[in-house]
mmCIF file of C-alpha atoms in Angstrom:
data_model
loop_
_atom_site.group_PDB
_atom_site.id
_atom_site.type_symbol
_atom_site.label_atom_id
_atom_site.label_comp_id
_atom_site.label_asym_id
_atom_site.label_seq_id
_atom_site.Cartn_x
_atom_site.Cartn_y
_atom_site.Cartn_z
ATOM 1 C CA MET A 17 0.000 0.000 0.000
ATOM 2 C CA ASN A 18 1.445 3.380 -0.945
ATOM 3 C CA LEU A 19 1.545 6.181 1.593
ATOM 4 C CA GLN A 20 -1.192 8.288 0.019
ATOM 5 C CA ARG A 21 -3.627 5.372 -0.016
ATOM 6 C CA GLU A 22 -2.688 4.675 3.606
ATOM 7 C CA PHE A 23 -3.388 8.316 4.459
ATOM 8 C CA GLU A 24 -6.810 8.108 2.803
ATOM 9 C CA GLU A 25 -7.642 5.134 5.017
ATOM 10 C CA ARG A 26 -6.488 7.049 8.076
ATOM 11 C CA ILE A 27 -8.737 10.018 7.369
ATOM 12 C CA GLY A 28 -11.639 7.906 6.113
ATOM 13 C CA TYR A 29 -11.941 9.786 2.842
ATOM 14 C CA GLN A 30 -11.195 8.561 -0.697
ATOM 15 C CA PHE A 31 -10.220 11.256 -3.169
ATOM 16 C CA GLN A 32 -11.771 11.211 -6.614
ATOM 17 C CA ASP A 33 -8.967 13.448 -7.829
ATOM 18 C CA LYS A 34 -5.747 11.939 -6.440
ATOM 19 C CA LYS A 35 -3.759 14.934 -7.687
ATOM 20 C CA LEU A 36 -5.473 17.114 -5.078
ATOM 21 C CA LEU A 37 -4.282 14.842 -2.282
ATOM 22 C CA SER A 38 -0.768 14.748 -3.711
ATOM 23 C CA GLN A 39 -0.695 18.547 -3.894
ATOM 24 C CA ALA A 40 -2.023 18.914 -0.338
ATOM 25 C CA LEU A 41 0.872 16.800 0.940
ATOM 26 C CA THR A 42 3.554 18.560 -1.149
ATOM 27 C CA HIS A 43 5.623 21.142 0.704
ATOM 28 C CA SER A 44 7.231 23.982 -1.232
ATOM 29 C CA SER A 45 10.700 22.609 -0.446
ATOM 30 C CA TYR A 46 9.881 19.417 -2.357
ATOM 31 C CA ALA A 47 8.374 21.298 -5.298
ATOM 32 C CA ASN A 48 11.360 23.659 -5.455
ATOM 33 C CA GLU A 49 13.879 20.856 -5.235
ATOM 34 C CA ARG A 50 12.284 19.095 -8.197
ATOM 35 C CA HIS A 51 11.539 22.280 -10.161
ATOM 36 C CA LEU A 52 7.813 21.513 -10.204
ATOM 37 C CA GLY A 53 6.712 25.150 -10.079
ATOM 38 C CA LYS A 54 4.674 27.079 -7.493
ATOM 39 C CA GLN A 55 1.383 25.521 -8.602
ATOM 40 C CA ALA A 56 2.599 22.096 -7.435
ATOM 41 C CA ASP A 57 2.950 22.814 -3.701
ATOM 42 C CA ASN A 58 0.201 23.020 -1.090
ATOM 43 C CA GLU A 59 0.206 26.769 -0.399
ATOM 44 C CA ARG A 60 -2.871 27.609 -2.494
ATOM 45 C CA LEU A 61 -4.807 24.736 -0.939
ATOM 46 C CA GLU A 62 -3.704 25.945 2.501
ATOM 47 C CA PHE A 63 -5.145 29.395 1.692
ATOM 48 C CA LEU A 64 -8.480 27.827 0.752
ATOM 49 C CA GLY A 65 -8.510 25.374 3.651
ATOM 50 C CA ASP A 66 -7.882 28.170 6.142
ATOM 51 C CA ALA A 67 -11.059 29.934 4.990
ATOM 52 C CA VAL A 68 -13.110 26.718 5.000
ATOM 53 C CA LEU A 69 -11.892 25.862 8.508
ATOM 54 C CA GLU A 70 -12.804 29.320 9.785
ATOM 55 C CA VAL A 71 -16.377 29.033 8.463
ATOM 56 C CA ILE A 72 -16.853 25.520 9.858
ATOM 57 C CA SER A 73 -15.379 26.329 13.274
ATOM 58 C CA SER A 74 -17.335 29.603 13.503
ATOM 59 C CA ASP A 75 -20.628 27.852 12.723
ATOM 60 C CA PHE A 76 -19.795 25.097 15.222
ATOM 61 C CA LEU A 77 -18.992 27.504 18.049
ATOM 62 C CA PHE A 78 -21.967 29.748 17.290
ATOM 63 C CA HIS A 79 -24.361 26.844 17.858
ATOM 64 C CA LYS A 80 -22.435 25.054 20.626
ATOM 65 C CA TYR A 81 -22.160 28.160 22.829
ATOM 66 C CA PRO A 82 -25.383 30.155 22.213
ATOM 67 C CA LYS A 83 -24.858 32.387 25.273
ATOM 68 C CA ASN A 84 -21.224 33.311 24.659
ATOM 69 C CA PRO A 85 -20.569 36.868 23.435
ATOM 70 C CA GLU A 86 -18.678 37.575 20.215
ATOM 71 C CA GLY A 87 -15.386 38.252 22.001
ATOM 72 C CA GLU A 88 -15.342 34.861 23.728
ATOM 73 C CA LEU A 89 -16.262 33.059 20.515
ATOM 74 C CA THR A 90 -13.473 34.863 18.666
ATOM 75 C CA ARG A 91 -10.912 33.908 21.318
ATOM 76 C CA LEU A 92 -12.108 30.321 21.331
ATOM 77 C CA ARG A 93 -11.960 30.078 17.551
ATOM 78 C CA ALA A 94 -8.440 31.521 17.582
ATOM 79 C CA SER A 95 -7.347 28.837 20.041
ATOM 80 C CA ILE A 96 -8.646 26.123 17.716
ATOM 81 C CA VAL A 97 -7.299 27.310 14.367
ATOM 82 C CA CYS A 98 -3.903 28.546 15.592
ATOM 83 C CA GLU A 99 -0.678 26.874 14.498
ATOM 84 C CA PRO A 100 0.146 24.939 17.722
ATOM 85 C CA THR A 101 -3.363 23.481 18.089
ATOM 86 C CA LEU A 102 -3.656 22.458 14.438
ATOM 87 C CA SER A 103 -0.237 20.844 14.669
ATOM 88 C CA PHE A 104 -1.434 19.047 17.817
ATOM 89 C CA CYS A 105 -4.448 17.760 15.857
ATOM 90 C CA THR A 106 -2.150 16.154 13.281
ATOM 91 C CA ARG A 107 -0.629 13.813 15.850
ATOM 92 C CA GLU A 108 -3.541 11.393 15.576
ATOM 93 C CA LEU A 109 -3.083 11.284 11.803
ATOM 94 C CA GLU A 110 0.717 11.132 11.904
ATOM 95 C CA LEU A 111 0.472 13.680 9.101
ATOM 96 C CA GLY A 112 4.204 14.356 9.039
ATOM 97 C CA LYS A 113 4.819 10.793 7.871
ATOM 98 C CA TYR A 114 2.934 11.418 4.624
ATOM 99 C CA LEU A 115 4.368 14.791 3.617
ATOM 100 C CA LEU A 116 6.555 15.271 0.560
ATOM 101 C CA LEU A 117 9.479 17.373 1.788
ATOM 102 C CA GLY A 118 12.736 18.475 0.239
ATOM 103 C CA LYS A 119 15.778 16.625 1.545
ATOM 104 C CA GLY A 120 17.085 19.627 3.439
ATOM 105 C CA GLU A 121 13.750 20.358 5.118
ATOM 106 C CA ASP A 122 13.343 16.705 6.001
ATOM 107 C CA GLN A 123 16.811 16.553 7.568
ATOM 108 C CA MET A 124 16.050 19.690 9.617
ATOM 109 C CA GLY A 125 13.030 18.038 11.237
ATOM 110 C CA GLY A 126 10.325 19.439 8.988
ATOM 111 C CA ARG A 127 8.022 16.495 9.611
ATOM 112 C CA LYS A 128 7.606 17.690 13.210
ATOM 113 C CA ARG A 129 7.608 21.433 12.574
ATOM 114 C CA ASP A 130 4.367 23.065 13.773
ATOM 115 C CA SER A 131 4.179 25.525 10.883
ATOM 116 C CA ILE A 132 4.541 22.817 8.232
ATOM 117 C CA LEU A 133 2.072 20.470 9.919
ATOM 118 C CA SER A 134 -0.595 23.118 10.508
ATOM 119 C CA ASP A 135 -0.289 24.401 6.935
ATOM 120 C CA ALA A 136 -0.584 20.863 5.583
ATOM 121 C CA MET A 137 -3.659 20.244 7.727
ATOM 122 C CA GLU A 138 -5.343 23.287 6.199
ATOM 123 C CA ALA A 139 -4.241 22.165 2.729
ATOM 124 C CA VAL A 140 -5.891 18.775 3.272
ATOM 125 C CA ILE A 141 -9.103 20.554 4.293
ATOM 126 C CA GLY A 142 -8.929 22.649 1.135
ATOM 127 C CA ALA A 143 -8.304 19.574 -1.011
ATOM 128 C CA ILE A 144 -11.254 17.686 0.502
ATOM 129 C CA TYR A 145 -13.464 20.743 -0.020
ATOM 130 C CA LEU A 146 -12.564 20.891 -3.734
ATOM 131 C CA ASP A 147 -12.858 17.143 -4.193
ATOM 132 C CA GLY A 148 -15.970 16.333 -2.175
ATOM 133 C CA GLY A 149 -17.639 19.605 -1.287
ATOM 134 C CA PHE A 150 -18.386 21.447 1.934
ATOM 135 C CA THR A 151 -20.087 18.502 3.666
ATOM 136 C CA SER A 152 -17.043 16.258 3.234
ATOM 137 C CA ALA A 153 -14.735 18.994 4.511
ATOM 138 C CA LYS A 154 -17.023 19.571 7.485
ATOM 139 C CA GLU A 155 -17.006 15.870 8.378
ATOM 140 C CA PHE A 156 -13.200 15.868 8.330
ATOM 141 C CA VAL A 157 -12.944 18.992 10.506
ATOM 142 C CA PHE A 158 -15.491 17.643 12.988
ATOM 143 C CA ARG A 159 -13.685 14.315 13.220
ATOM 144 C CA PHE A 160 -10.112 15.534 13.602
ATOM 145 C CA ILE A 161 -10.260 19.127 14.875
ATOM 146 C CA LEU A 162 -13.575 19.802 16.617
ATOM 147 C CA ASN A 163 -14.048 16.281 17.996
ATOM 148 C CA ASP A 164 -12.904 17.163 21.528
ATOM 149 C CA ILE A 165 -12.875 20.922 21.796
ATOM 150 C CA GLU A 166 -12.385 21.030 25.572
ATOM 151 C CA HIS A 167 -9.277 18.896 25.171
ATOM 152 C CA LYS A 168 -7.933 21.198 22.461
ATOM 153 C CA GLN A 169 -8.580 24.203 24.708
ATOM 154 C CA LEU A 170 -6.713 22.460 27.499
ATOM 155 C CA PHE A 171 -3.683 22.046 25.235
ATOM 156 C CA PHE A 172 -3.811 25.624 23.927
ATOM 157 C CA ASP A 173 -4.152 27.223 27.392
ATOM 158 C CA SER A 174 -2.129 24.618 29.302
ATOM 159 C CA LYS A 175 0.508 26.944 30.784
ATOM 160 C CA THR A 176 -2.067 29.530 31.875
ATOM 161 C CA ILE A 177 -4.443 26.941 33.326
ATOM 162 C CA LEU A 178 -1.668 25.180 35.239
ATOM 163 C CA GLN A 179 -0.303 28.468 36.588
ATOM 164 C CA GLU A 180 -3.760 29.484 37.859
ATOM 165 C CA ILE A 181 -4.280 26.100 39.522
ATOM 166 C CA VAL A 182 -0.928 26.226 41.296
ATOM 167 C CA GLN A 183 -1.313 29.848 42.415
ATOM 168 C CA GLY A 184 -4.800 29.198 43.766
ATOM 169 C CA ASN A 185 -4.145 25.928 45.519
ATOM 170 C CA CYS A 186 -0.505 25.569 46.428
ATOM 171 C CA SER A 187 2.177 27.507 48.312
ATOM 172 C CA ASP A 188 4.909 26.070 46.089
ATOM 173 C CA LEU A 189 5.969 27.724 42.850
ATOM 174 C CA LEU A 190 5.545 26.291 39.379
ATOM 175 C CA HIS A 191 8.684 26.256 37.289
ATOM 176 C CA TYR A 192 10.027 24.470 34.226
ATOM 177 C CA GLU A 193 13.312 22.586 34.240
ATOM 178 C CA LEU A 194 15.261 21.948 31.052
ATOM 179 C CA ILE A 195 16.119 18.234 31.149
ATOM 180 C CA ARG A 196 18.100 18.050 27.935
ATOM 181 C CA GLU A 197 18.454 19.447 24.463
ATOM 182 C CA GLU A 198 19.347 17.366 21.457
ATOM 183 C CA GLY A 199 20.309 17.836 17.845
ATOM 184 C CA PRO A 200 22.234 20.438 15.856
ATOM 185 C CA ASP A 201 21.424 24.163 16.046
ATOM 186 C CA HIS A 202 19.186 24.039 12.963
ATOM 187 C CA ASN A 203 17.150 21.129 14.349
ATOM 188 C CA LYS A 204 17.063 21.449 18.145
ATOM 189 C CA ARG A 205 14.769 19.352 20.312
ATOM 190 C CA PHE A 206 14.157 20.460 23.892
ATOM 191 C CA VAL A 207 12.854 18.258 26.700
ATOM 192 C CA VAL A 208 11.371 20.123 29.667
ATOM 193 C CA GLU A 209 9.848 19.005 32.956
ATOM 194 C CA ALA A 210 7.170 20.909 34.863
ATOM 195 C CA ARG A 211 7.793 21.066 38.603
ATOM 196 C CA ILE A 212 5.663 22.302 41.463
ATOM 197 C CA GLY A 213 8.102 23.062 44.233
ATOM 198 C CA ALA A 214 10.567 20.166 44.267
ATOM 199 C CA ARG A 215 8.111 17.663 42.835
ATOM 200 C CA ALA A 216 8.407 16.700 39.161
ATOM 201 C CA TYR A 217 5.272 16.320 37.061
ATOM 202 C CA GLY A 218 4.784 16.083 33.303
ATOM 203 C CA GLN A 219 7.522 16.157 30.684
ATOM 204 C CA GLY A 220 7.177 17.804 27.297
ATOM 205 C CA GLU A 221 9.233 18.231 24.185
ATOM 206 C CA GLY A 222 9.379 20.699 21.344
ATOM 207 C CA ARG A 223 11.548 22.486 18.845
ATOM 208 C CA THR A 224 11.653 25.512 21.158
ATOM 209 C CA LYS A 225 11.759 25.789 24.956
ATOM 210 C CA LYS A 226 8.383 27.540 24.896
ATOM 211 C CA ALA A 227 6.770 24.702 22.945
ATOM 212 C CA ALA A 228 8.348 22.127 25.264
ATOM 213 C CA GLU A 229 7.026 23.995 28.323
ATOM 214 C CA GLN A 230 3.525 24.061 26.844
ATOM 215 C CA ASP A 231 3.709 20.328 26.217
ATOM 216 C CA ALA A 232 4.997 19.729 29.764
ATOM 217 C CA ALA A 233 2.173 21.815 31.242
ATOM 218 C CA TYR A 234 -0.365 19.893 29.150
ATOM 219 C CA HIS A 235 0.930 16.530 30.356
ATOM 220 C CA THR A 236 0.987 17.825 33.936
ATOM 221 C CA LEU A 237 -2.689 18.765 33.688
ATOM 222 C CA LEU A 238 -3.519 15.314 32.343
ATOM 223 C CA GLN A 239 -1.563 13.788 35.216
ATOM 224 C CA LEU A 240 -3.340 15.935 37.822
ATOM 225 C CA ARG A 241 -6.711 15.029 36.341
ATOM 226 C CA GLN A 242 -5.863 11.313 36.321
ATOM 227 C CA GLN A 243 -4.788 11.507 39.952
ATOM 228 C CA GLY A 244 -8.019 13.265 40.868
ATOM 229 C CA PHE A 245 -6.383 16.586 41.775
ATOM 230 C CA TRP A 246 -8.139 18.562 39.058
ATOM 231 C CA ASP A 247 -11.088 18.232 36.708
ATOM 232 C CA ASN A 248 -12.537 20.173 33.799
ATOM 233 C CA GLY A 249 -14.847 22.010 36.110
ATOM 234 C CA GLY A 250 -11.869 23.729 37.675
ATOM 235 C CA ASN A 251 -12.024 21.866 40.999
ATOM 236 C CA THR A 252 -8.613 21.329 42.548
ATOM 237 C CA CYS A 253 -7.081 19.849 45.665
ATOM 238 C CA ILE A 254 -3.324 19.926 45.110
#
């Protein structure tokens, strides 16, 4: 089974026009390296998918939260369609595995780069919209982006949420400890641990310290919830 067919099975959608899928998965570095021209990469599809995603997410939030004012809906939508959250959504799909990248970009860790993954996610949405229409695109977005919105919010706001929990329920300070950094300067990977006082909690990793801290905070929140110290309702007993 080739990778594109495998990806179709993962997302549960079969493209009528396979060229659209191929384009959605083609990064500009690959197109440039092979002199395919600007029309061959996924940037135009990303532009379209971004607009489709905004309409779908806006409609979803409008009906899910009928009492929320415009400002709250705007902030919530921004947390869903932003680069880190969209990249987070691609983990389930292992989207990076299926991308066509130039050799240099691939060697520099492009398959895990948030900007590349989020752009590709939007390109896939745009490709599905062109191939199967708005309903097909909506089904994809609901399944892989809006399927667990509270969980996505938790990831997006993880550092803020954890800081508020610690400040409100604990005399110890929250801080982040750099455990190690790996790789050359152009492809760094940071591993960070969240600590409350002297006690270690979740670990996270990322291409920047900030991203690693966010990931560590997210895993700490999951750990606190699993241990019964915190729930989605904001109840805590650290």
